[in-house]
mmCIF file of C-alpha atoms in Angstrom:
data_model
loop_
_atom_site.group_PDB
_atom_site.id
_atom_site.type_symbol
_atom_site.label_atom_id
_atom_site.label_comp_id
_atom_site.label_asym_id
_atom_site.label_seq_id
_atom_site.Cartn_x
_atom_site.Cartn_y
_atom_site.Cartn_z
ATOM 1 C CA MET A 1 -10.275 -29.992 -0.408
ATOM 2 C CA GLU A 2 -10.111 -27.714 2.227
ATOM 3 C CA SER A 3 -9.486 -24.026 2.340
ATOM 4 C CA ARG A 4 -8.488 -22.346 5.589
ATOM 5 C CA TYR A 5 -8.636 -18.952 6.579
ATOM 6 C CA PHE A 6 -9.443 -15.702 8.314
ATOM 7 C CA THR A 7 -12.722 -13.836 9.615
ATOM 8 C CA ILE A 8 -14.157 -11.591 11.424
ATOM 9 C CA HIS A 9 -17.715 -11.823 13.958
ATOM 10 C CA SER A 10 -17.721 -8.489 14.605
ATOM 11 C CA HIS A 11 -16.658 -4.827 13.632
ATOM 12 C CA PRO A 12 -14.018 -3.757 15.624
ATOM 13 C CA LYS A 13 -13.343 -0.368 17.700
ATOM 14 C CA GLY A 14 -10.304 1.394 17.102
ATOM 15 C CA LEU A 15 -6.974 -0.619 16.858
ATOM 16 C CA PRO A 16 -8.230 -4.161 16.494
ATOM 17 C CA THR A 17 -6.682 -6.480 19.087
ATOM 18 C CA ARG A 18 -5.906 -10.250 17.658
ATOM 19 C CA ASP A 19 -9.120 -12.058 19.123
ATOM 20 C CA VAL A 20 -10.646 -10.088 16.266
ATOM 21 C CA PHE A 21 -9.615 -12.458 13.819
ATOM 22 C CA SER A 22 -10.932 -16.546 13.692
ATOM 23 C CA LEU A 23 -9.548 -19.184 11.652
ATOM 24 C CA GLU A 24 -11.478 -21.638 10.317
ATOM 25 C CA SER A 25 -11.701 -23.836 7.064
ATOM 26 C CA ARG A 26 -14.466 -25.265 4.789
ATOM 27 C CA THR A 27 -14.228 -27.760 2.132
ATOM 28 C CA LEU A 28 -14.384 -26.097 -0.994
ATOM 29 C CA PRO A 29 -16.913 -27.402 -4.198
ATOM 30 C CA ALA A 30 -16.563 -29.090 -7.222
ATOM 31 C CA LEU A 31 -14.756 -26.503 -10.293
ATOM 32 C CA GLU A 32 -17.992 -25.409 -11.825
ATOM 33 C CA ALA A 33 -17.277 -24.097 -14.911
ATOM 34 C CA GLY A 34 -14.737 -20.758 -15.942
ATOM 35 C CA GLU A 35 -13.294 -21.127 -11.856
ATOM 36 C CA VAL A 36 -9.504 -22.083 -10.945
ATOM 37 C CA ARG A 37 -8.379 -23.620 -7.913
ATOM 38 C CA VAL A 38 -5.144 -21.670 -6.748
ATOM 39 C CA ARG A 39 -3.048 -22.420 -3.697
ATOM 40 C CA ASN A 40 -1.384 -19.528 -2.195
ATOM 41 C CA ARG A 41 1.730 -18.815 -1.746
ATOM 42 C CA TRP A 42 2.230 -15.049 -0.727
ATOM 43 C CA LEU A 43 -0.226 -12.441 0.678
ATOM 44 C CA SER A 44 -0.294 -8.890 0.881
ATOM 45 C CA VAL A 45 -2.075 -7.476 3.937
ATOM 46 C CA ASP A 46 -2.354 -3.518 3.457
ATOM 47 C CA PRO A 47 -3.701 -0.152 5.805
ATOM 48 C CA TYR A 48 -7.135 -0.009 3.754
ATOM 49 C CA MET A 49 -8.340 -3.706 5.050
ATOM 50 C CA ARG A 50 -8.564 -1.234 8.115
ATOM 51 C CA GLY A 51 -11.608 0.440 6.762
ATOM 52 C CA ARG A 52 -12.999 -2.570 5.111
ATOM 53 C CA MET A 53 -14.013 -4.282 8.619
ATOM 54 C CA ASP A 54 -15.719 -1.428 9.715
ATOM 55 C CA GLY A 55 -19.522 -2.752 8.225
ATOM 56 C CA VAL A 56 -19.187 0.604 6.221
ATOM 57 C CA THR A 57 -19.630 0.655 2.141
ATOM 58 C CA THR A 58 -16.447 3.854 1.108
ATOM 59 C CA TYR A 59 -14.758 3.285 -1.610
ATOM 60 C CA VAL A 60 -14.815 -0.025 -1.845
ATOM 61 C CA GLU A 61 -17.163 -2.390 0.074
ATOM 62 C CA PRO A 62 -16.643 -3.865 3.490
ATOM 63 C CA PHE A 63 -15.835 -7.171 4.401
ATOM 64 C CA THR A 64 -18.546 -9.377 5.209
ATOM 65 C CA LEU A 65 -18.542 -11.344 8.690
ATOM 66 C CA GLY A 66 -18.243 -14.499 8.560
ATOM 67 C CA GLN A 67 -16.839 -14.972 5.256
ATOM 68 C CA PRO A 68 -13.263 -14.806 4.568
ATOM 69 C CA LEU A 69 -11.878 -11.769 4.307
ATOM 70 C CA GLU A 70 -9.542 -10.512 0.941
ATOM 71 C CA GLY A 71 -6.637 -9.090 -0.117
ATOM 72 C CA ALA A 72 -4.399 -9.155 -2.872
ATOM 73 C CA ALA A 73 -1.971 -12.713 -2.941
ATOM 74 C CA ILE A 74 0.062 -14.996 -5.216
ATOM 75 C CA GLY A 75 -0.697 -18.392 -5.985
ATOM 76 C CA GLU A 76 0.081 -21.130 -8.002
ATOM 77 C CA VAL A 77 -3.157 -22.842 -10.115
ATOM 78 C CA LEU A 78 -4.070 -25.894 -8.962
ATOM 79 C CA GLU A 79 -6.898 -26.851 -11.184
ATOM 80 C CA SER A 80 -8.654 -24.803 -14.141
ATOM 81 C CA ARG A 81 -12.302 -25.036 -16.031
ATOM 82 C CA ASP A 82 -10.766 -21.706 -17.663
ATOM 83 C CA GLU A 83 -8.778 -22.413 -20.644
ATOM 84 C CA ARG A 84 -7.088 -18.843 -20.238
ATOM 85 C CA PHE A 85 -5.293 -20.792 -17.340
ATOM 86 C CA SER A 86 -3.488 -24.172 -16.243
ATOM 87 C CA PRO A 87 -1.577 -25.766 -13.396
ATOM 88 C CA GLY A 88 0.976 -24.439 -12.691
ATOM 89 C CA ASP A 89 0.192 -20.767 -13.577
ATOM 90 C CA LEU A 90 1.028 -18.374 -10.981
ATOM 91 C CA VAL A 91 -1.477 -15.719 -10.645
ATOM 92 C CA ALA A 92 -2.664 -12.553 -8.873
ATOM 93 C CA HIS A 93 -5.693 -11.933 -7.575
ATOM 94 C CA MET A 94 -7.627 -10.816 -4.517
ATOM 95 C CA GLY A 95 -8.746 -14.574 -2.956
ATOM 96 C CA GLY A 96 -5.789 -13.484 0.063
ATOM 97 C CA TRP A 97 -6.459 -14.107 4.325
ATOM 98 C CA ARG A 98 -6.367 -18.234 2.723
ATOM 99 C CA ASN A 99 -4.214 -20.764 2.051
ATOM 100 C CA VAL A 100 -6.674 -22.329 -1.097
ATOM 101 C CA ALA A 101 -8.949 -20.037 -3.279
ATOM 102 C CA GLN A 102 -11.491 -20.928 -5.542
ATOM 103 C CA LEU A 103 -12.636 -17.771 -8.082
ATOM 104 C CA PRO A 104 -13.421 -16.899 -11.294
ATOM 105 C CA GLY A 105 -11.034 -16.940 -13.586
ATOM 106 C CA SER A 106 -12.209 -13.420 -14.613
ATOM 107 C CA GLY A 107 -10.937 -12.695 -11.426
ATOM 108 C CA LEU A 108 -7.276 -13.708 -11.681
ATOM 109 C CA GLN A 109 -4.534 -12.294 -13.931
ATOM 110 C CA ALA A 110 -1.684 -14.008 -15.224
ATOM 111 C CA LEU A 111 2.050 -12.667 -14.169
ATOM 112 C CA PRO A 112 3.873 -10.474 -16.562
ATOM 113 C CA ASP A 113 6.765 -11.908 -17.929
ATOM 114 C CA LEU A 114 9.479 -10.154 -15.961
ATOM 115 C CA GLU A 115 13.059 -11.731 -14.589
ATOM 116 C CA VAL A 116 11.419 -10.402 -10.248
ATOM 117 C CA PRO A 117 10.446 -12.568 -7.273
ATOM 118 C CA PRO A 118 6.812 -13.479 -7.998
ATOM 119 C CA GLN A 119 6.430 -11.586 -4.536
ATOM 120 C CA ALA A 120 7.383 -7.932 -6.267
ATOM 121 C CA PHE A 121 3.838 -8.070 -8.005
ATOM 122 C CA LEU A 122 1.492 -7.582 -4.525
ATOM 123 C CA GLY A 123 4.506 -4.434 -3.621
ATOM 124 C CA VAL A 124 7.176 -2.868 -6.179
ATOM 125 C CA LEU A 125 5.484 -3.679 -9.251
ATOM 126 C CA GLY A 126 1.884 -4.071 -7.708
ATOM 127 C CA MET A 127 -0.880 -1.969 -6.134
ATOM 128 C CA PRO A 128 1.686 0.059 -3.727
ATOM 129 C CA GLY A 129 3.988 0.792 -6.482
ATOM 130 C CA MET A 130 1.471 1.405 -9.100
ATOM 131 C CA THR A 131 0.069 3.830 -5.943
ATOM 132 C CA ALA A 132 3.434 5.792 -5.817
ATOM 133 C CA TRP A 133 3.663 6.143 -9.457
ATOM 134 C CA THR A 134 0.281 7.480 -10.124
ATOM 135 C CA GLY A 135 0.259 9.885 -6.963
ATOM 136 C CA LEU A 136 3.500 10.822 -8.446
ATOM 137 C CA ASN A 137 3.173 10.934 -12.207
ATOM 138 C CA ARG A 138 -1.134 11.318 -12.610
ATOM 139 C CA ILE A 139 -2.102 13.553 -9.288
ATOM 140 C CA ALA A 140 0.473 15.350 -8.489
ATOM 141 C CA GLN A 141 1.923 16.173 -11.973
ATOM 142 C CA LEU A 142 5.621 15.738 -10.422
ATOM 143 C CA LYS A 143 8.099 17.341 -12.973
ATOM 144 C CA GLU A 144 12.171 17.540 -13.016
ATOM 145 C CA GLY A 145 14.048 19.304 -10.367
ATOM 146 C CA GLU A 146 11.227 20.010 -7.840
ATOM 147 C CA ARG A 147 10.790 19.352 -4.183
ATOM 148 C CA VAL A 148 9.486 16.402 -2.966
ATOM 149 C CA LEU A 149 8.300 15.272 0.720
ATOM 150 C CA VAL A 150 6.656 12.321 1.141
ATOM 151 C CA SER A 151 5.511 10.526 4.646
ATOM 152 C CA ALA A 152 5.433 6.974 5.491
ATOM 153 C CA ALA A 153 8.261 7.050 3.371
ATOM 154 C CA SER A 154 9.894 3.843 4.572
ATOM 155 C CA GLY A 155 6.628 1.603 3.368
ATOM 156 C CA ALA A 156 5.390 0.090 0.214
ATOM 157 C CA VAL A 157 4.181 2.642 -1.376
ATOM 158 C CA GLY A 158 6.555 5.450 -0.235
ATOM 159 C CA SER A 159 9.737 3.782 -0.462
ATOM 160 C CA LEU A 160 8.976 3.919 -3.974
ATOM 161 C CA ALA A 161 7.611 7.334 -3.740
ATOM 162 C CA VAL A 162 10.886 8.448 -2.942
ATOM 163 C CA GLN A 163 13.178 7.013 -5.551
ATOM 164 C CA LEU A 164 10.363 7.588 -8.236
ATOM 165 C CA ALA A 165 11.226 11.489 -7.352
ATOM 166 C CA LYS A 166 15.001 11.112 -6.993
ATOM 167 C CA ALA A 167 14.965 9.298 -10.659
ATOM 168 C CA LYS A 168 14.107 12.651 -11.732
ATOM 169 C CA GLY A 169 16.795 14.929 -10.057
ATOM 170 C CA CYS A 170 14.253 16.002 -7.033
ATOM 171 C CA HIS A 171 15.443 17.015 -4.010
ATOM 172 C CA VAL A 172 13.093 14.252 -1.568
ATOM 173 C CA VAL A 173 12.775 14.447 2.103
ATOM 174 C CA GLY A 174 11.323 11.701 3.510
ATOM 175 C CA ILE A 175 8.811 11.528 7.362
ATOM 176 C CA ALA A 176 9.768 8.058 9.126
ATOM 177 C CA GLY A 177 10.239 6.634 12.587
ATOM 178 C CA ALA A 178 12.441 4.171 13.532
ATOM 179 C CA PRO A 179 16.484 5.049 12.816
ATOM 180 C CA GLU A 180 17.276 1.934 11.016
ATOM 181 C CA LYS A 181 14.365 3.148 8.723
ATOM 182 C CA LEU A 182 15.377 6.776 9.000
ATOM 183 C CA GLU A 183 18.746 5.607 8.017
ATOM 184 C CA TRP A 184 17.805 3.385 5.031
ATOM 185 C CA LEU A 185 15.827 6.504 3.546
ATOM 186 C CA GLU A 186 19.847 8.139 3.911
ATOM 187 C CA SER A 187 21.186 5.886 1.733
ATOM 188 C CA LEU A 188 19.054 6.012 -1.166
ATOM 189 C CA GLY A 189 19.983 9.735 -1.345
ATOM 190 C CA VAL A 190 16.751 10.457 0.541
ATOM 191 C CA ARG A 191 16.645 13.334 3.391
ATOM 192 C CA ALA A 192 15.335 11.876 6.155
ATOM 193 C CA VAL A 193 13.342 13.680 9.098
ATOM 194 C CA SER A 194 11.790 12.129 12.094
ATOM 195 C CA TYR A 195 8.375 11.977 13.564
ATOM 196 C CA ARG A 196 8.882 10.728 16.791
ATOM 197 C CA ASP A 197 7.694 12.390 20.194
ATOM 198 C CA LYS A 198 7.077 15.879 18.051
ATOM 199 C CA ASP A 199 3.973 17.552 17.213
ATOM 200 C CA ALA A 200 3.495 19.489 14.334
ATOM 201 C CA ARG A 201 5.178 22.948 14.949
ATOM 202 C CA GLN A 202 8.818 20.828 15.474
ATOM 203 C CA LEU A 203 8.003 18.817 12.740
ATOM 204 C CA GLY A 204 7.565 21.583 10.275
ATOM 205 C CA ALA A 205 10.580 23.662 11.794
ATOM 206 C CA ASP A 206 12.924 20.266 10.523
ATOM 207 C CA LEU A 207 11.224 20.308 7.447
ATOM 208 C CA HIS A 208 11.793 23.317 7.129
ATOM 209 C CA ASP A 209 15.531 22.792 7.628
ATOM 210 C CA ALA A 210 15.689 19.935 5.446
ATOM 211 C CA SER A 211 14.317 21.868 2.379
ATOM 212 C CA PRO A 212 14.337 25.548 3.290
ATOM 213 C CA GLU A 213 12.415 26.967 -0.592
ATOM 214 C CA GLY A 214 9.525 24.692 0.613
ATOM 215 C CA PHE A 215 7.640 21.972 -1.069
ATOM 216 C CA ASP A 216 6.300 21.863 -4.879
ATOM 217 C CA VAL A 217 5.161 17.606 -4.721
ATOM 218 C CA TYR A 218 4.136 16.259 -1.156
ATOM 219 C CA TYR A 219 2.838 12.875 -0.870
ATOM 220 C CA GLU A 220 0.519 12.124 1.802
ATOM 221 C CA ASN A 221 0.242 8.754 3.562
ATOM 222 C CA VAL A 222 -0.355 9.762 6.790
ATOM 223 C CA GLY A 223 -2.317 12.882 8.243
ATOM 224 C CA GLY A 224 -2.515 13.995 11.213
ATOM 225 C CA ILE A 225 0.589 16.553 12.206
ATOM 226 C CA CYS A 226 2.751 15.223 9.112
ATOM 227 C CA LEU A 227 0.066 16.951 7.224
ATOM 228 C CA GLU A 228 -0.225 19.940 9.406
ATOM 229 C CA ALA A 229 3.860 20.244 9.421
ATOM 230 C CA ALA A 230 3.994 19.745 5.324
ATOM 231 C CA LEU A 231 1.454 22.735 5.370
ATOM 232 C CA ASP A 232 3.422 24.931 6.404
ATOM 233 C CA ASN A 233 6.041 24.066 4.318
ATOM 234 C CA ILE A 234 4.472 24.105 0.733
ATOM 235 C CA ARG A 235 5.415 26.335 -2.148
ATOM 236 C CA VAL A 236 3.412 28.666 -3.843
ATOM 237 C CA GLY A 237 2.089 26.380 -7.138
ATOM 238 C CA ALA A 238 2.235 23.316 -5.107
ATOM 239 C CA ARG A 239 -0.107 19.847 -5.062
ATOM 240 C CA ILE A 240 -0.357 17.641 -2.533
ATOM 241 C CA ALA A 241 -1.649 14.083 -3.420
ATOM 242 C CA VAL A 242 -3.241 12.108 -0.573
ATOM 243 C CA CYS A 243 -2.858 8.177 -0.995
ATOM 244 C CA GLY A 244 -3.640 7.861 2.331
ATOM 245 C CA LEU A 245 -4.147 8.723 5.953
ATOM 246 C CA ILE A 246 -3.826 5.866 8.369
ATOM 247 C CA ASP A 247 -2.667 8.241 11.369
ATOM 248 C CA GLY A 248 -6.541 8.190 11.667
ATOM 249 C CA TYR A 249 -7.365 5.079 10.332
ATOM 250 C CA ASN A 250 -8.157 3.216 13.483
ATOM 251 C CA ALA A 251 -9.647 6.408 15.479
ATOM 252 C CA GLU A 252 -12.412 5.995 17.299
ATOM 253 C CA THR A 253 -13.523 9.834 16.163
ATOM 254 C CA PRO A 254 -12.886 11.753 14.334
ATOM 255 C CA SER A 255 -9.425 13.272 14.037
ATOM 256 C CA PRO A 256 -8.965 17.218 13.721
ATOM 257 C CA GLY A 257 -8.275 18.945 10.601
ATOM 258 C CA PRO A 258 -5.753 21.013 10.153
ATOM 259 C CA SER A 259 -5.361 24.385 12.010
ATOM 260 C CA ASN A 260 -3.907 25.920 8.914
ATOM 261 C CA LEU A 261 -5.687 24.541 6.118
ATOM 262 C CA SER A 262 -5.454 28.347 4.698
ATOM 263 C CA ARG A 263 -1.871 27.619 3.386
ATOM 264 C CA LEU A 264 -3.991 26.197 0.398
ATOM 265 C CA LEU A 265 -5.275 29.357 -0.103
ATOM 266 C CA ILE A 266 -2.137 31.097 0.450
ATOM 267 C CA ARG A 267 -0.385 28.929 -1.391
ATOM 268 C CA ARG A 268 -2.476 28.512 -4.256
ATOM 269 C CA ALA A 269 -2.075 25.350 -3.988
ATOM 270 C CA ARG A 270 -3.682 22.118 -4.630
ATOM 271 C CA MET A 271 -4.334 19.112 -2.675
ATOM 272 C CA GLU A 272 -5.920 15.689 -4.078
ATOM 273 C CA GLY A 273 -7.393 12.648 -2.717
ATOM 274 C CA PHE A 274 -6.943 9.309 -4.731
ATOM 275 C CA ILE A 275 -8.081 5.943 -5.570
ATOM 276 C CA VAL A 276 -5.588 3.493 -7.565
ATOM 277 C CA THR A 277 -7.587 1.274 -8.247
ATOM 278 C CA ASP A 278 -10.675 3.196 -9.807
ATOM 279 C CA VAL A 279 -10.658 2.954 -13.938
ATOM 280 C CA GLN A 280 -8.930 6.073 -14.612
ATOM 281 C CA ASN A 281 -5.952 5.552 -13.199
ATOM 282 C CA TRP A 282 -5.231 1.356 -13.336
ATOM 283 C CA GLU A 283 -5.388 1.413 -16.878
ATOM 284 C CA HIS A 284 -2.688 3.238 -16.609
ATOM 285 C CA TYR A 285 -0.887 -0.202 -14.782
ATOM 286 C CA PRO A 286 0.956 -1.556 -18.266
ATOM 287 C CA THR A 287 2.621 2.038 -18.644
ATOM 288 C CA PHE A 288 3.820 1.746 -15.346
ATOM 289 C CA LEU A 289 5.314 -1.175 -15.551
ATOM 290 C CA LYS A 290 6.825 -0.616 -18.918
ATOM 291 C CA ASP A 291 8.560 2.501 -16.621
ATOM 292 C CA VAL A 292 8.942 0.328 -13.799
ATOM 293 C CA GLY A 293 10.329 -3.388 -14.541
ATOM 294 C CA PRO A 294 12.975 -3.074 -15.942
ATOM 295 C CA LEU A 295 14.323 -0.739 -13.357
ATOM 296 C CA VAL A 296 13.564 -3.987 -10.563
ATOM 297 C CA ALA A 297 15.047 -6.502 -12.882
ATOM 298 C CA GLN A 298 17.624 -4.397 -13.344
ATOM 299 C CA GLY A 299 17.996 -3.866 -9.587
ATOM 300 C CA LYS A 300 17.720 -0.317 -10.324
ATOM 301 C CA LEU A 301 15.422 0.010 -7.620
ATOM 302 C CA ASP A 302 15.667 -0.940 -3.673
ATOM 303 C CA TYR A 303 12.899 -1.967 -2.374
ATOM 304 C CA LYS A 304 12.519 -4.078 0.577
ATOM 305 C CA GLU A 305 10.368 -6.624 2.387
ATOM 306 C CA THR A 306 8.840 -7.628 5.713
ATOM 307 C CA VAL A 307 8.156 -10.860 5.785
ATOM 308 C CA GLU A 308 5.584 -13.473 7.812
ATOM 309 C CA ASP A 309 5.392 -17.170 7.546
ATOM 310 C CA GLY A 310 2.524 -18.769 7.981
ATOM 311 C CA LEU A 311 -1.247 -18.557 6.886
ATOM 312 C CA GLU A 312 -1.658 -18.026 10.766
ATOM 313 C CA ARG A 313 0.653 -15.125 11.540
ATOM 314 C CA THR A 314 -1.535 -13.060 8.729
ATOM 315 C CA PRO A 315 -3.153 -11.381 11.318
ATOM 316 C CA ASP A 316 0.071 -10.610 13.414
ATOM 317 C CA ALA A 317 1.283 -9.597 10.509
ATOM 318 C CA PHE A 318 -1.334 -6.297 9.154
ATOM 319 C CA LEU A 319 -2.012 -5.275 13.368
ATOM 320 C CA LYS A 320 1.879 -4.458 12.296
ATOM 321 C CA LEU A 321 1.438 -2.293 9.996
ATOM 322 C CA PHE A 322 -0.431 0.391 12.643
ATOM 323 C CA GLU A 323 2.881 -0.287 14.478
ATOM 324 C CA GLY A 324 5.364 0.764 12.847
ATOM 325 C CA GLY A 325 6.620 -2.892 12.245
ATOM 326 C CA ASN A 326 7.384 -3.423 8.821
ATOM 327 C CA THR A 327 9.594 -1.748 6.761
ATOM 328 C CA GLY A 328 8.669 -2.288 2.668
ATOM 329 C CA LYS A 329 5.778 -4.384 2.120
ATOM 330 C CA MET A 330 4.991 -6.362 4.177
ATOM 331 C CA LEU A 331 3.828 -10.239 3.863
ATOM 332 C CA VAL A 332 2.986 -13.033 4.161
ATOM 333 C CA ARG A 333 4.463 -16.590 3.068
ATOM 334 C CA LEU A 334 2.698 -19.582 3.178
#
């Protein structure tokens, strides 16, 4: 059987272009003991993948030039030499960016038994959802009734973060761009603020108008002017959970830091970065599922997906992440 997959043959500079990606194929060998062959049904593309294209080890190993790219995926087992999996089983794994994956059974997870669409385990009940829950509850230690700010609030992570904060009775403000994204956030009971065509000072003023008393928690997905504006509006004892800094992912030179970092000292605030896949965080995934899974199954959380169809569209879906081309989770359907 052939597997079609995307790879890169050089490290991109700045925002990648479509021609960086190459669609290739290879014939898969016979299964060895413990291996499983999976036909992918859904692929995830995520901003962190941009860092893996630079050839530099950060908190995750870089992609290997010429080899299949990797990412979260949901697929159906075709063949198995691992007694834990049988043909027809739906599984989650990291063999994305391809139509057929052949992996050790140790790299597969059977989907939890919840009445939700399978692709939900790539979004609201997958790594993005777990990231939102972890940042709020474990890193920021969110308390009921606090004032919360979330950047990239209409994205896969941010949109769940705002709703989890709302569920705790918090006053929530979300930063987004496109009018339809702002409108969706408002429909969720979130005060939406646009960052479009603003500098940090103007955005900071708009955040003050949205929450004159400031913010106890800032969930950071963007960096840049969003971070600087947020720092001007934090309260004494505020906690900032740094999930991502997408504003600088394609920068060719180091981005300047916020000019008002002294606000951390003045407000006796804490800013902490986190990686959700670290063992001390991911071991709480069963608790997350117990908390959030029923809410999704019962339709009590509003989540959105932006879907591109066909393996060939995977690079296009990925690049749209940096153009504001998605609301909620960006997915590829095969």
